[in-house]
Backbone as CSV, one residue per row, in Angstrom:
resi,resn,N_x,N_y,N_z,CA_x,CA_y,CA_z,C_x,C_y,C_z
1,MET,69.625,16.267,12.978,69.219,17.389,13.836,67.750,17.213,14.193
2,ALA,67.409,17.395,15.473,66.024,17.261,15.917,65.403,18.631,16.103
3,PHE,64.120,18.755,15.787,63.397,20.011,15.917,62.327,19.854,16.974
4,TRP,62.109,20.920,17.748,61.075,20.933,18.778,60.082,22.045,18.515
5,ARG,58.813,21.786,18.841,57.837,22.861,18.944,57.781,23.304,20.391
6,PHE,57.464,24.566,20.603,57.436,25.097,21.950,56.444,24.309,22.799
7,GLY,56.909,23.778,23.929,56.039,23.050,24.849,55.687,21.657,24.392
8,SER,56.426,21.080,23.480,56.104,19.746,22.991,57.323,18.860,23.034
9,LYS,57.091,17.568,22.964,58.173,16.602,22.936,58.635,16.389,21.505
10,PRO,59.813,15.864,21.338,60.248,15.529,19.979,59.282,14.534,19.347
11,ARG,59.110,14.634,18.020,58.139,13.791,17.331,58.400,12.318,17.577
12,GLU,59.680,11.926,17.585,59.966,10.517,17.745,59.720,10.020,19.161
13,GLN,59.528,10.921,20.124,59.306,10.515,21.498,57.834,10.551,21.900
14,ARG,56.954,11.060,21.060,55.532,11.124,21.394,54.928,9.720,21.420
15,PRO,54.132,9.397,22.448,53.470,8.070,22.470,52.380,8.006,21.406
16,ARG,52.309,6.898,20.735,51.311,6.730,19.678,49.937,6.467,20.281
17,ARG,48.908,7.116,19.698,47.527,6.943,20.149,46.940,5.687,19.527
18,ALA,46.273,4.897,20.352,45.677,3.657,19.851,44.588,3.975,18.834
19,PRO,44.525,3.294,17.707,43.496,3.578,16.685,42.100,3.230,17.189
20,ASN,41.117,4.062,16.788,39.717,3.819,17.121,39.102,2.946,16.037
21,PRO,38.774,1.720,16.358,38.258,0.821,15.293,36.915,1.267,14.755
22,HIS,36.166,2.126,15.466,34.838,2.550,15.026,34.856,3.906,14.323
23,ALA,35.987,4.575,14.342,36.060,5.896,13.709,36.165,5.739,12.211
24,ARG,35.598,6.699,11.477,35.690,6.690,10.020,37.142,6.924,9.634
25,GLY,37.653,6.084,8.765,39.046,6.212,8.365,39.991,5.475,9.295
26,GLY,39.470,4.773,10.332,40.303,4.031,11.259,40.751,2.714,10.665
27,GLN,41.283,1.881,11.543,41.796,0.601,11.090,40.685,-0.343,10.647
28,ARG,39.481,-0.228,11.287,38.398,-1.166,10.997,37.085,-0.414,10.870
29,SER,36.304,-0.714,9.871,34.991,-0.090,9.670,33.913,-1.142,9.833
30,ALA,32.650,-0.709,9.750,31.535,-1.637,9.908,31.567,-2.698,8.821
31,GLY,31.177,-3.907,9.181,31.190,-5.002,8.220,30.134,-4.868,7.141
32,PHE,29.003,-4.208,7.465,27.939,-3.987,6.503,27.657,-2.497,6.441
33,PHE,27.333,-2.006,5.252,27.036,-0.581,5.109,25.861,-0.168,5.977
34,SER,24.838,-1.060,6.101,23.644,-0.722,6.856,23.913,-0.596,8.349
35,ASN,25.078,-1.090,8.829,25.422,-0.961,10.237,26.157,0.336,10.544
36,ASP,26.546,1.074,9.525,27.319,2.291,9.715,26.468,3.345,10.409
37,VAL,26.945,3.871,11.517,26.220,4.903,12.260,27.049,6.168,12.339
38,GLY,27.811,6.444,11.296,28.619,7.655,11.268,27.756,8.900,11.181
39,ARG,28.422,10.049,11.091,27.714,11.327,11.127,26.703,11.464,10.007
40,LEU,27.051,11.004,8.814,26.154,11.171,7.675,24.897,10.319,7.786
41,LEU,24.951,9.246,8.570,23.810,8.342,8.701,23.266,8.330,10.117
42,ALA,23.544,9.366,10.880,23.158,9.377,12.290,21.641,9.345,12.477
43,GLY,20.889,9.874,11.540,19.437,9.914,11.680,18.710,8.692,11.168
44,TRP,19.455,7.711,10.685,18.840,6.513,10.103,18.296,5.638,11.236
45,ASP,17.041,5.227,11.086,16.385,4.428,12.118,17.082,3.086,12.277
46,THR,17.370,2.716,13.522,18.005,1.429,13.800,17.119,0.512,14.634
47,SER,15.880,0.928,14.890,14.945,0.069,15.604,14.160,-0.776,14.598
48,SER,13.614,-1.883,15.077,12.885,-2.773,14.183,11.708,-3.390,14.917
49,ASN,10.539,-3.383,14.271,9.322,-3.976,14.826,8.579,-4.694,13.719
50,SER,7.470,-5.323,14.069,6.662,-6.001,13.062,6.032,-4.965,12.142
51,ILE,5.662,-5.391,10.955,5.066,-4.464,9.992,3.740,-3.919,10.501
52,ASP,2.988,-4.708,11.251,1.716,-4.224,11.797,1.930,-3.099,12.801
53,TYR,3.060,-3.105,13.488,3.382,-2.040,14.443,3.440,-0.692,13.726
54,TYR,4.056,-0.664,12.558,4.164,0.583,11.802,2.839,0.932,11.107
55,LEU,2.154,-0.084,10.592,0.910,0.184,9.888,-0.166,0.746,10.808
56,GLN,-0.128,0.379,12.082,-1.146,0.859,13.010,-1.159,2.375,13.107
57,THR,-0.001,3.012,13.045,0.082,4.464,13.164,0.217,5.175,11.817
58,GLU,0.583,4.442,10.767,0.899,5.117,9.509,-0.025,4.757,8.350
59,LEU,-0.802,3.666,8.478,-1.558,3.188,7.323,-2.586,4.206,6.847
60,ARG,-3.371,4.786,7.756,-4.436,5.696,7.335,-3.857,6.931,6.652
61,GLU,-2.813,7.489,7.217,-2.193,8.670,6.615,-1.572,8.329,5.267
62,MET,-0.878,7.195,5.199,-0.254,6.764,3.956,-1.295,6.505,2.881
63,ARG,-2.406,5.884,3.266,-3.472,5.590,2.309,-4.146,6.885,1.839
64,ALA,-4.324,7.857,2.745,-4.923,9.135,2.359,-4.053,9.853,1.339
65,ARG,-2.752,9.812,1.528,-1.852,10.475,0.579,-1.816,9.741,-0.751
66,SER,-1.907,8.409,-0.699,-1.951,7.637,-1.936,-3.225,7.952,-2.720
67,ARG,-4.351,8.052,-2.016,-5.606,8.383,-2.695,-5.566,9.787,-3.284
68,LYS,-4.945,10.714,-2.571,-4.841,12.083,-3.101,-3.993,12.093,-4.368
69,MET,-2.945,11.271,-4.389,-2.108,11.211,-5.583,-2.898,10.658,-6.776
70,VAL,-3.738,9.652,-6.529,-4.542,9.096,-7.621,-5.574,10.113,-8.098
71,ARG,-6.141,10.884,-7.174,-7.164,11.864,-7.556,-6.581,13.062,-8.295
72,ALA,-5.419,13.546,-7.841,-4.952,14.850,-8.305,-3.636,14.829,-9.065
73,ASN,-2.902,13.733,-9.008,-1.590,13.686,-9.649,-1.679,12.856,-10.926
74,PRO,-1.229,13.371,-12.063,-1.358,12.604,-13.313,-0.556,11.312,-13.304
75,TYR,0.567,11.272,-12.591,1.351,10.039,-12.525,0.612,8.966,-11.724
76,GLY,0.020,9.370,-10.609,-0.747,8.412,-9.817,-1.954,7.886,-10.572
77,LYS,-2.667,8.772,-11.255,-3.835,8.356,-12.032,-3.428,7.426,-13.171
78,ARG,-2.330,7.748,-13.806,-1.861,6.923,-14.923,-1.461,5.536,-14.440
79,PHE,-0.868,5.453,-13.259,-0.479,4.155,-12.705,-1.689,3.245,-12.533
80,ILE,-2.780,3.778,-11.974,-3.981,2.973,-11.777,-4.573,2.548,-13.119
81,LEU,-4.601,3.460,-14.081,-5.132,3.114,-15.398,-4.305,2.007,-16.061
82,MET,-3.000,2.044,-15.868,-2.127,1.043,-16.491,-2.332,-0.342,-15.879
83,ILE,-2.444,-0.428,-14.553,-2.616,-1.757,-13.962,-4.006,-2.316,-14.280
84,LYS,-4.997,-1.447,-14.423,-6.312,-1.934,-14.826,-6.268,-2.474,-16.251
85,ALA,-5.577,-1.766,-17.126,-5.522,-2.185,-18.528,-4.683,-3.442,-18.715
86,ASN,-3.603,-3.586,-17.946,-2.664,-4.683,-18.169,-2.925,-5.909,-17.303
87,ILE,-3.633,-5.749,-16.195,-3.914,-6.904,-15.334,-5.331,-7.427,-15.575
88,VAL,-6.304,-6.523,-15.572,-7.696,-6.938,-15.786,-8.006,-7.038,-17.272
89,GLY,-7.673,-5.995,-18.011,-7.940,-5.996,-19.438,-9.391,-5.704,-19.766
90,PRO,-9.755,-5.757,-21.034,-11.113,-5.369,-21.437,-12.209,-6.355,-21.027
91,VAL,-11.872,-7.625,-20.881,-12.899,-8.627,-20.546,-12.677,-9.251,-19.177
92,GLY,-11.514,-9.041,-18.579,-11.241,-9.580,-17.256,-11.084,-11.091,-17.255
93,VAL,-11.115,-11.651,-16.058,-11.014,-13.104,-15.895,-12.359,-13.728,-16.230
94,THR,-12.349,-14.695,-17.096,-13.584,-15.372,-17.486,-13.352,-16.881,-17.442
95,ILE,-14.269,-17.653,-17.963,-14.117,-19.113,-17.937,-14.306,-19.684,-19.334
96,GLN,-13.728,-20.850,-19.518,-13.979,-21.655,-20.713,-14.205,-23.084,-20.233
97,ALA,-15.443,-23.535,-20.308,-15.811,-24.835,-19.747,-15.247,-25.970,-20.587
98,HIS,-14.767,-27.004,-19.895,-14.248,-28.200,-20.571,-14.835,-29.463,-19.925
99,ALA,-16.137,-29.460,-19.711,-16.782,-30.641,-19.150,-16.801,-31.768,-20.186
100,LEU,-16.576,-32.989,-19.709,-16.564,-34.151,-20.597,-17.915,-34.856,-20.559
101,ASP,-18.153,-35.659,-21.569,-19.397,-36.415,-21.611,-19.367,-37.538,-20.575
102,LYS,-20.420,-38.308,-20.503,-20.528,-39.343,-19.471,-19.473,-40.430,-19.615
103,ASP,-18.935,-40.593,-20.827,-17.883,-41.586,-21.021,-16.498,-41.031,-20.674
104,GLY,-16.425,-39.694,-20.486,-15.155,-39.061,-20.135,-14.150,-39.024,-21.251
105,LYS,-14.609,-39.095,-22.508,-13.693,-39.129,-23.644,-13.763,-37.862,-24.489
106,GLU,-14.938,-37.273,-24.622,-15.090,-36.105,-25.476,-15.762,-34.976,-24.696
107,LEU,-15.585,-33.760,-25.205,-16.193,-32.607,-24.560,-17.703,-32.645,-24.709
108,ASP,-18.386,-32.285,-23.646,-19.852,-32.216,-23.683,-20.232,-30.807,-24.127
109,THR,-20.427,-30.624,-25.403,-20.676,-29.294,-25.966,-21.919,-28.649,-25.377
110,THR,-22.981,-29.418,-25.209,-24.224,-28.865,-24.669,-24.025,-28.342,-23.249
111,ALA,-23.368,-29.139,-22.413,-23.128,-28.732,-21.024,-22.182,-27.532,-20.965
112,ASN,-21.152,-27.538,-21.782,-20.184,-26.436,-21.774,-20.837,-25.129,-22.205
113,ASN,-21.659,-25.190,-23.232,-22.360,-23.987,-23.682,-23.304,-23.462,-22.606
114,ALA,-23.965,-24.380,-21.892,-24.882,-23.964,-20.830,-24.122,-23.327,-19.670
115,ILE,-22.971,-23.913,-19.306,-22.153,-23.347,-18.217,-21.660,-21.952,-18.574
116,GLU,-21.147,-21.796,-19.778,-20.613,-20.495,-20.191,-21.713,-19.455,-20.315
117,ALA,-22.887,-19.859,-20.765,-24.017,-18.921,-20.866,-24.473,-18.487,-19.476
118,ALA,-24.499,-19.433,-18.530,-24.903,-19.091,-17.167,-23.870,-18.160,-16.509
119,PHE,-22.590,-18.434,-16.754,-21.564,-17.566,-16.180,-21.657,-16.155,-16.767
120,LYS,-21.900,-16.061,-18.059,-22.029,-14.745,-18.684,-23.217,-13.988,-18.111
121,ASP,-24.311,-14.682,-17.878,-25.487,-14.045,-17.284,-25.180,-13.574,-15.859
122,TRP,-24.504,-14.438,-15.076,-24.120,-14.055,-13.705,-23.166,-12.867,-13.724
123,ALA,-22.165,-12.902,-14.616,-21.151,-11.854,-14.653,-21.725,-10.521,-15.122
124,THR,-22.789,-10.563,-15.887,-23.353,-9.328,-16.434,-24.416,-8.727,-15.528
125,TYR,-25.243,-9.569,-14.924,-26.416,-9.048,-14.215,-26.519,-9.442,-12.733
126,HIS,-25.853,-10.481,-12.291,-26.148,-11.024,-10.961,-24.941,-11.174,-10.043
127,CYS,-23.757,-10.744,-10.457,-22.572,-10.966,-9.618,-22.492,-9.972,-8.463
128,ASP,-22.986,-8.733,-8.681,-22.874,-7.685,-7.671,-24.101,-7.692,-6.759
129,TYR,-23.871,-7.771,-5.458,-24.972,-7.808,-4.495,-25.790,-6.516,-4.546
130,THR,-25.141,-5.396,-4.850,-25.854,-4.115,-4.930,-26.492,-3.887,-6.289
131,GLY,-26.176,-4.719,-7.285,-26.760,-4.587,-8.613,-26.204,-3.454,-9.437
132,LYS,-25.043,-2.914,-9.056,-24.487,-1.751,-9.765,-23.399,-2.117,-10.768
133,SER,-22.694,-3.210,-10.540,-21.482,-3.481,-11.301,-21.533,-4.836,-11.981
134,THR,-20.777,-4.950,-13.068,-20.575,-6.226,-13.740,-19.332,-6.908,-13.155
135,TRP,-19.062,-8.116,-13.617,-17.897,-8.851,-13.153,-16.604,-8.125,-13.503
136,VAL,-16.529,-7.529,-14.686,-15.337,-6.761,-15.073,-15.200,-5.525,-14.182
137,ASP,-16.314,-4.876,-13.871,-16.262,-3.708,-12.985,-15.702,-4.083,-11.611
138,LEU,-16.132,-5.217,-11.088,-15.648,-5.646,-9.772,-14.154,-5.965,-9.811
139,GLN,-13.690,-6.547,-10.907,-12.260,-6.832,-11.029,-11.443,-5.547,-11.130
140,ASN,-11.953,-4.590,-11.891,-11.269,-3.293,-11.965,-11.258,-2.595,-10.609
141,MET,-12.349,-2.728,-9.857,-12.406,-2.157,-8.525,-11.364,-2.806,-7.620
142,ALA,-11.223,-4.111,-7.731,-10.264,-4.830,-6.891,-8.839,-4.393,-7.173
143,ILE,-8.463,-4.318,-8.442,-7.078,-3.972,-8.757,-6.816,-2.495,-8.487
144,SER,-7.824,-1.639,-8.633,-7.654,-0.227,-8.296,-7.410,-0.051,-6.807
145,CYS,-8.198,-0.747,-5.984,-8.007,-0.684,-4.532,-6.650,-1.259,-4.145
146,ALA,-6.227,-2.330,-4.819,-4.940,-2.935,-4.499,-3.800,-1.952,-4.758
147,GLY,-3.825,-1.278,-5.898,-2.767,-0.335,-6.214,-2.813,0.917,-5.368
148,GLN,-4.004,1.412,-5.129,-4.164,2.671,-4.394,-4.071,2.482,-2.885
149,ASP,-4.761,1.453,-2.354,-4.838,1.231,-0.908,-3.978,0.073,-0.422
150,GLY,-3.501,-0.749,-1.332,-2.693,-1.894,-0.942,-3.487,-3.156,-0.702
151,GLU,-4.817,-3.092,-0.768,-5.655,-4.260,-0.483,-7.040,-4.057,-1.081
152,PHE,-7.779,-5.143,-1.251,-9.179,-5.057,-1.652,-9.981,-6.010,-0.779
153,ILE,-11.254,-5.673,-0.578,-12.108,-6.450,0.312,-13.462,-6.658,-0.355
154,PHE,-13.925,-7.899,-0.363,-15.266,-8.233,-0.835,-15.975,-9.036,0.245
155,ARG,-17.273,-8.799,0.372,-18.091,-9.647,1.227,-18.904,-10.579,0.350
156,ARG,-18.971,-11.832,0.732,-19.682,-12.838,-0.035,-21.093,-13.014,0.510
157,TYR,-22.043,-13.125,-0.412,-23.446,-13.381,-0.061,-23.907,-14.606,-0.844
158,PHE,-24.464,-15.564,-0.161,-24.932,-16.787,-0.813,-26.426,-16.648,-1.097
159,THR,-26.671,-15.800,-2.069,-28.051,-15.470,-2.422,-28.099,-15.120,-3.906
160,GLY,-29.247,-14.669,-4.386,-29.390,-14.290,-5.784,-29.763,-15.452,-6.676
161,LYS,-29.851,-15.192,-7.944,-30.284,-16.196,-8.921,-29.380,-17.415,-8.918
162,TYR,-28.073,-17.205,-8.770,-27.123,-18.314,-8.823,-26.548,-18.655,-7.443
163,GLY,-27.085,-18.034,-6.400,-26.670,-18.386,-5.043,-25.323,-17.860,-4.625
164,TYR,-24.782,-16.877,-5.349,-23.463,-16.334,-4.988,-23.334,-14.921,-5.546
165,GLN,-23.065,-13.953,-4.655,-22.885,-12.567,-5.060,-21.792,-11.934,-4.213
166,LEU,-21.248,-10.837,-4.729,-20.151,-10.144,-4.066,-20.497,-8.670,-3.880
167,ARG,-19.985,-8.108,-2.812,-20.122,-6.664,-2.580,-18.764,-6.109,-2.199
168,CYS,-18.316,-5.105,-2.934,-17.018,-4.496,-2.667,-17.121,-3.572,-1.455
169,ILE,-16.148,-3.666,-0.550,-16.106,-2.851,0.662,-14.869,-1.976,0.629
170,ASP,-15.046,-0.703,0.941,-13.912,0.221,0.996,-12.952,-0.230,2.095
171,PRO,-11.653,-0.438,1.787,-10.697,-0.842,2.819,-10.619,0.134,3.990
172,GLU,-11.017,1.370,3.776,-10.998,2.348,4.858,-11.962,1.957,5.975
173,LEU,-12.976,1.174,5.648,-13.962,0.762,6.649,-13.462,-0.371,7.537
174,LEU,-12.414,-1.066,7.145,-11.822,-2.080,8.012,-11.043,-1.353,9.099
175,ASP,-11.525,-1.442,10.323,-11.116,-0.561,11.417,-9.655,-0.798,11.821
176,VAL,-8.760,0.081,11.363,-7.346,-0.061,11.657,-7.036,0.193,13.125
177,GLN,-7.926,0.912,13.826,-7.703,1.218,15.232,-8.134,0.084,16.163
178,LYS,-8.825,-0.914,15.590,-9.289,-2.034,16.407,-8.131,-2.996,16.622
179,THR,-7.482,-2.875,17.776,-6.292,-3.668,18.072,-6.267,-4.015,19.552
180,GLY,-5.909,-5.245,19.869,-5.804,-5.649,21.265,-6.143,-7.110,21.453
181,PRO,-6.008,-7.623,22.688,-6.313,-9.026,22.966,-7.817,-9.286,22.992
182,THR,-8.199,-10.529,22.781,-9.603,-10.938,22.843,-9.826,-11.818,24.071
183,LYS,-11.083,-11.984,24.450,-11.416,-12.794,25.623,-11.090,-14.263,25.415
184,SER,-11.069,-14.693,24.167,-10.806,-16.108,23.878,-9.318,-16.437,23.836
185,GLY,-8.460,-15.449,24.073,-7.025,-15.699,24.064,-6.332,-15.308,22.780
186,GLY,-7.083,-14.901,21.789,-6.484,-14.446,20.539,-6.151,-12.967,20.603
187,GLU,-6.081,-12.334,19.454,-5.800,-10.906,19.393,-6.394,-10.308,18.129
188,ILE,-6.573,-8.988,18.175,-7.045,-8.230,17.021,-5.923,-7.305,16.596
189,ARG,-5.563,-7.349,15.328,-4.530,-6.471,14.792,-5.083,-5.732,13.587
190,LEU,-5.206,-4.427,13.713,-5.622,-3.571,12.594,-6.981,-3.975,12.047
191,GLY,-7.884,-4.417,12.924,-9.220,-4.803,12.512,-9.365,-6.242,12.091
192,VAL,-8.288,-7.019,12.150,-8.310,-8.428,11.777,-8.155,-9.245,13.053
193,GLU,-9.137,-10.103,13.350,-9.105,-10.884,14.580,-8.542,-12.277,14.318
194,TYR,-7.599,-12.686,15.183,-6.944,-13.979,15.085,-7.303,-14.827,16.302
195,ASN,-7.339,-16.148,16.104,-7.518,-17.039,17.246,-6.153,-17.387,17.835
196,THR,-6.131,-18.318,18.775,-4.879,-18.673,19.432,-3.894,-19.362,18.499
197,GLU,-4.355,-19.863,17.352,-3.491,-20.509,16.368,-3.061,-19.543,15.269
198,ASP,-3.307,-18.249,15.478,-2.941,-17.199,14.524,-3.690,-17.342,13.196
199,GLN,-4.915,-17.874,13.274,-5.774,-17.971,12.102,-6.813,-16.860,12.135
200,VAL,-7.113,-16.294,10.976,-8.087,-15.197,10.898,-9.489,-15.760,11.089
201,VAL,-10.228,-15.198,12.047,-11.577,-15.695,12.337,-12.649,-14.624,12.131
202,PHE,-12.304,-13.351,12.303,-13.272,-12.278,12.119,-12.576,-11.050,11.537
203,TYR,-13.404,-10.206,10.911,-12.968,-8.890,10.462,-13.863,-7.839,11.119
204,TRP,-13.246,-6.771,11.602,-13.974,-5.703,12.276,-14.093,-4.494,11.359
205,PHE,-15.337,-4.133,11.042,-15.614,-3.001,10.163,-16.319,-1.890,10.937
206,ARG,-16.257,-0.696,10.386,-17.012,0.429,10.929,-18.247,0.697,10.077
207,GLU,-19.339,1.057,10.735,-20.545,1.447,10.003,-20.303,2.781,9.291
208,LYS,-20.857,2.892,8.089,-20.730,4.128,7.321,-21.989,4.958,7.521
209,LEU,-21.836,6.131,8.130,-22.965,7.019,8.392,-22.810,8.296,7.590
210,ASN,-23.728,8.512,6.616,-23.696,9.717,5.789,-22.325,9.931,5.151
211,SER,-21.759,8.852,4.610,-20.463,8.865,3.928,-19.291,9.140,4.869
212,ALA,-19.517,9.185,6.190,-18.442,9.378,7.162,-17.992,8.021,7.675
213,TYR,-16.685,7.817,7.734,-16.146,6.525,8.116,-15.755,6.427,9.580
214,ASP,-15.757,7.525,10.308,-15.310,7.516,11.697,-16.452,7.630,12.703
215,ALA,-17.670,7.823,12.229,-18.775,8.078,13.158,-19.486,6.809,13.600
216,GLY,-19.448,5.753,12.797,-20.208,4.550,13.094,-19.542,3.638,14.108
217,GLN,-20.321,2.687,14.596,-19.829,1.687,15.535,-19.139,0.542,14.787
218,SER,-18.290,-0.178,15.506,-17.605,-1.323,14.924,-18.486,-2.570,15.007
219,TYR,-18.424,-3.398,14.005,-19.106,-4.684,14.006,-18.194,-5.704,13.328
220,ARG,-18.385,-6.960,13.645,-17.495,-7.979,13.087,-18.238,-8.916,12.152
221,VAL,-17.497,-9.418,11.176,-18.028,-10.320,10.158,-17.146,-11.564,10.143
222,PRO,-17.731,-12.751,10.085,-16.899,-13.966,10.025,-15.956,-13.957,8.834
223,ALA,-14.767,-14.463,9.046,-13.761,-14.470,7.985,-14.210,-15.290,6.788
224,SER,-15.076,-16.276,6.997,-15.561,-17.103,5.891,-16.408,-16.311,4.908
225,ASP,-16.916,-15.156,5.327,-17.736,-14.327,4.444,-16.939,-13.209,3.777
226,ILE,-15.640,-13.132,4.034,-14.827,-12.021,3.548,-13.720,-12.521,2.633
227,ILE,-13.521,-11.812,1.538,-12.353,-12.011,0.672,-11.450,-10.797,0.883
228,HIS,-10.311,-11.011,1.495,-9.369,-9.925,1.795,-8.092,-10.190,1.011
229,GLY,-7.874,-9.420,-0.038,-6.736,-9.652,-0.908,-5.666,-8.593,-0.773
230,PHE,-4.434,-9.018,-0.538,-3.276,-8.128,-0.567,-2.035,-8.991,-0.725
231,ILE,-0.898,-8.370,-1.001,0.356,-9.097,-1.188,1.134,-9.068,0.115
232,PRO,1.197,-10.192,0.853,1.964,-10.200,2.104,3.466,-10.210,1.816
233,GLU,4.163,-9.246,2.381,5.601,-9.123,2.145,6.426,-9.381,3.397
234,TRP,5.774,-9.444,4.554,6.478,-9.665,5.813,5.700,-10.684,6.649
235,PRO,6.361,-11.351,7.598,5.632,-12.208,8.539,4.675,-11.382,9.397
236,ASP,3.573,-11.979,9.825,2.571,-11.297,10.655,2.048,-10.033,9.981
237,HIS,1.836,-10.114,8.689,1.377,-8.970,7.889,-0.144,-9.049,7.782
238,SER,-0.863,-8.127,8.455,-2.319,-8.197,8.515,-3.024,-7.347,7.472
239,ARG,-2.423,-6.246,7.051,-3.064,-5.335,6.101,-2.080,-4.967,5.002
240,GLY,-2.619,-4.674,3.833,-1.761,-4.283,2.726,-1.395,-2.810,2.776
241,ALA,-0.220,-2.482,2.262,0.245,-1.100,2.156,0.114,-0.651,0.708
242,PRO,-0.224,0.629,0.464,-0.348,1.119,-0.918,0.885,0.790,-1.741
243,TRP,0.656,0.339,-2.953,1.781,-0.053,-3.817,2.707,1.121,-4.106
244,MET,2.213,2.340,-4.033,3.020,3.520,-4.342,3.675,4.123,-3.109
245,HIS,3.644,3.432,-1.964,4.061,4.066,-0.717,5.511,4.540,-0.753
246,ALA,6.401,3.814,-1.442,7.805,4.205,-1.465,8.061,5.404,-2.371
247,ALA,7.108,5.743,-3.243,7.288,6.854,-4.176,6.489,8.093,-3.789
248,LEU,5.694,8.015,-2.722,4.815,9.132,-2.380,5.597,10.403,-2.081
249,GLU,6.637,10.293,-1.261,7.379,11.492,-0.856,8.076,12.140,-2.047
250,LYS,8.748,11.349,-2.860,9.465,11.919,-3.999,8.494,12.537,-5.003
251,ASN,7.345,11.922,-5.214,6.366,12.495,-6.128,5.798,13.796,-5.582
252,LYS,5.634,13.892,-4.268,5.167,15.141,-3.680,6.201,16.242,-3.852
253,HIS,7.477,15.919,-3.664,8.529,16.911,-3.900,8.523,17.361,-5.362
254,LEU,8.345,16.405,-6.270,8.313,16.744,-7.702,7.108,17.628,-8.018
255,GLU,5.973,17.325,-7.405,4.767,18.135,-7.589,4.994,19.567,-7.101
256,ASN,5.619,19.722,-5.935,5.902,21.053,-5.397,6.933,21.791,-6.252
257,TYR,7.883,21.037,-6.813,8.879,21.658,-7.680,8.220,22.224,-8.938
258,TYR,7.321,21.446,-9.538,6.597,21.936,-10.711,5.805,23.196,-10.376
259,GLU,5.146,23.171,-9.231,4.351,24.325,-8.831,5.226,25.565,-8.656
260,SER,6.376,25.413,-8.006,7.282,26.544,-7.803,7.828,27.050,-9.124
261,ALA,8.155,26.122,-10.038,8.688,26.531,-11.334,7.644,27.297,-12.145
262,ILE,6.394,26.837,-12.081,5.332,27.522,-12.819,5.086,28.912,-12.241
263,VAL,5.071,29.020,-10.909,4.874,30.322,-10.276,5.991,31.278,-10.666
264,LYS,7.218,30.785,-10.687,8.352,31.636,-11.076,8.228,32.099,-12.518
265,GLU,7.868,31.169,-13.424,7.744,31.541,-14.830,6.583,32.504,-15.058
266,ARG,5.475,32.315,-14.359,4.360,33.249,-14.482,4.743,34.625,-13.976
267,SER,5.496,34.658,-12.881,5.948,35.951,-12.354,6.879,36.641,-13.333
268,THR,7.766,35.841,-13.940,8.690,36.415,-14.924,7.947,36.914,-16.153
269,ALA,6.963,36.161,-16.608,6.205,36.556,-17.794,5.354,37.801,-17.552
270,SER,5.011,38.037,-16.278,4.187,39.205,-15.951,5.006,40.458,-15.696
271,THR,6.329,40.351,-15.712,7.184,41.510,-15.464,7.121,42.470,-16.633
272,MET,6.920,43.738,-16.358,6.809,44.757,-17.414,7.987,45.733,-17.320
273,ALA,8.344,46.287,-18.446,9.424,47.291,-18.518,8.987,48.421,-19.443
274,VAL,9.420,49.620,-19.134,9.095,50.800,-19.942,10.399,51.414,-20.462
275,ILE,10.445,51.619,-21.756,11.630,52.247,-22.393,11.230,53.643,-22.828
276,LYS,11.983,54.625,-22.376,11.687,56.018,-22.714,12.857,56.600,-23.502
277,SER,12.508,57.303,-24.568,13.542,57.920,-25.394,14.028,59.225,-24.755
278,ALA,15.108,59.768,-25.316,15.643,61.028,-24.782,14.647,62.164,-24.911
279,ALA,13.762,62.046,-25.928,12.743,63.097,-26.130,11.558,62.928,-25.224
280,GLY,11.544,61.870,-24.464,10.436,61.677,-23.544,9.330,60.790,-24.067
281,ASP,9.473,60.250,-25.265,8.454,59.366,-25.827,8.504,58.006,-25.142
């Protein structure tokens, strides 16, 4: 016996609808999860550019939030303290001389002692161009900047008692807005100037006026005078990104959650109640 619905054909006579290979639950789904553009992943970015393209608009804001986390968040502060303790350590990178005598068979103890004594003197009193820091201080500064800002920068000076000194430069002063082609056919990306062979030839910095980083004019320094350290993770990577960049948002949510929980508990603890007896006491 066949059954009909009002205004419809018998079930066995209905034409079958062709399956949608792109629909969820259809005959065929995306070959890779990252290619799925279904409703749940509709807002996922599917465009792709070089890392410098994103850093040009996001680096300063990302670095500001990373610095705020180090200043005010105990997890951020603890992270910097841990990398300083475990990477630099109490004495930092030092040397142990192994110069050989003129015959090349045994260690020259006199020469080795003199080299190590001179290095200790340089590391203690003469390594910093400004005269403020020791060699260990400069190493701690470098690793702190690397973790917090994603990069560290030193300028080299061939002067002083031993003919070599370093000055630490705030990465914020490397002008991220300095971008575009050069007259020589190269280009500037995020304050780093490249020649036509994609080799770094200059760095563009901003003058610091009264502790303000945006008021001064830009000037360039030859790349041979600059030590720019960061971990390149992508091709055409000109500037480092804060090591904590992937955790910034979640840590901010956690910080706000703690604040809301504390406010709620304080409000609850401040709630008062009055109990009155039948006699009015």
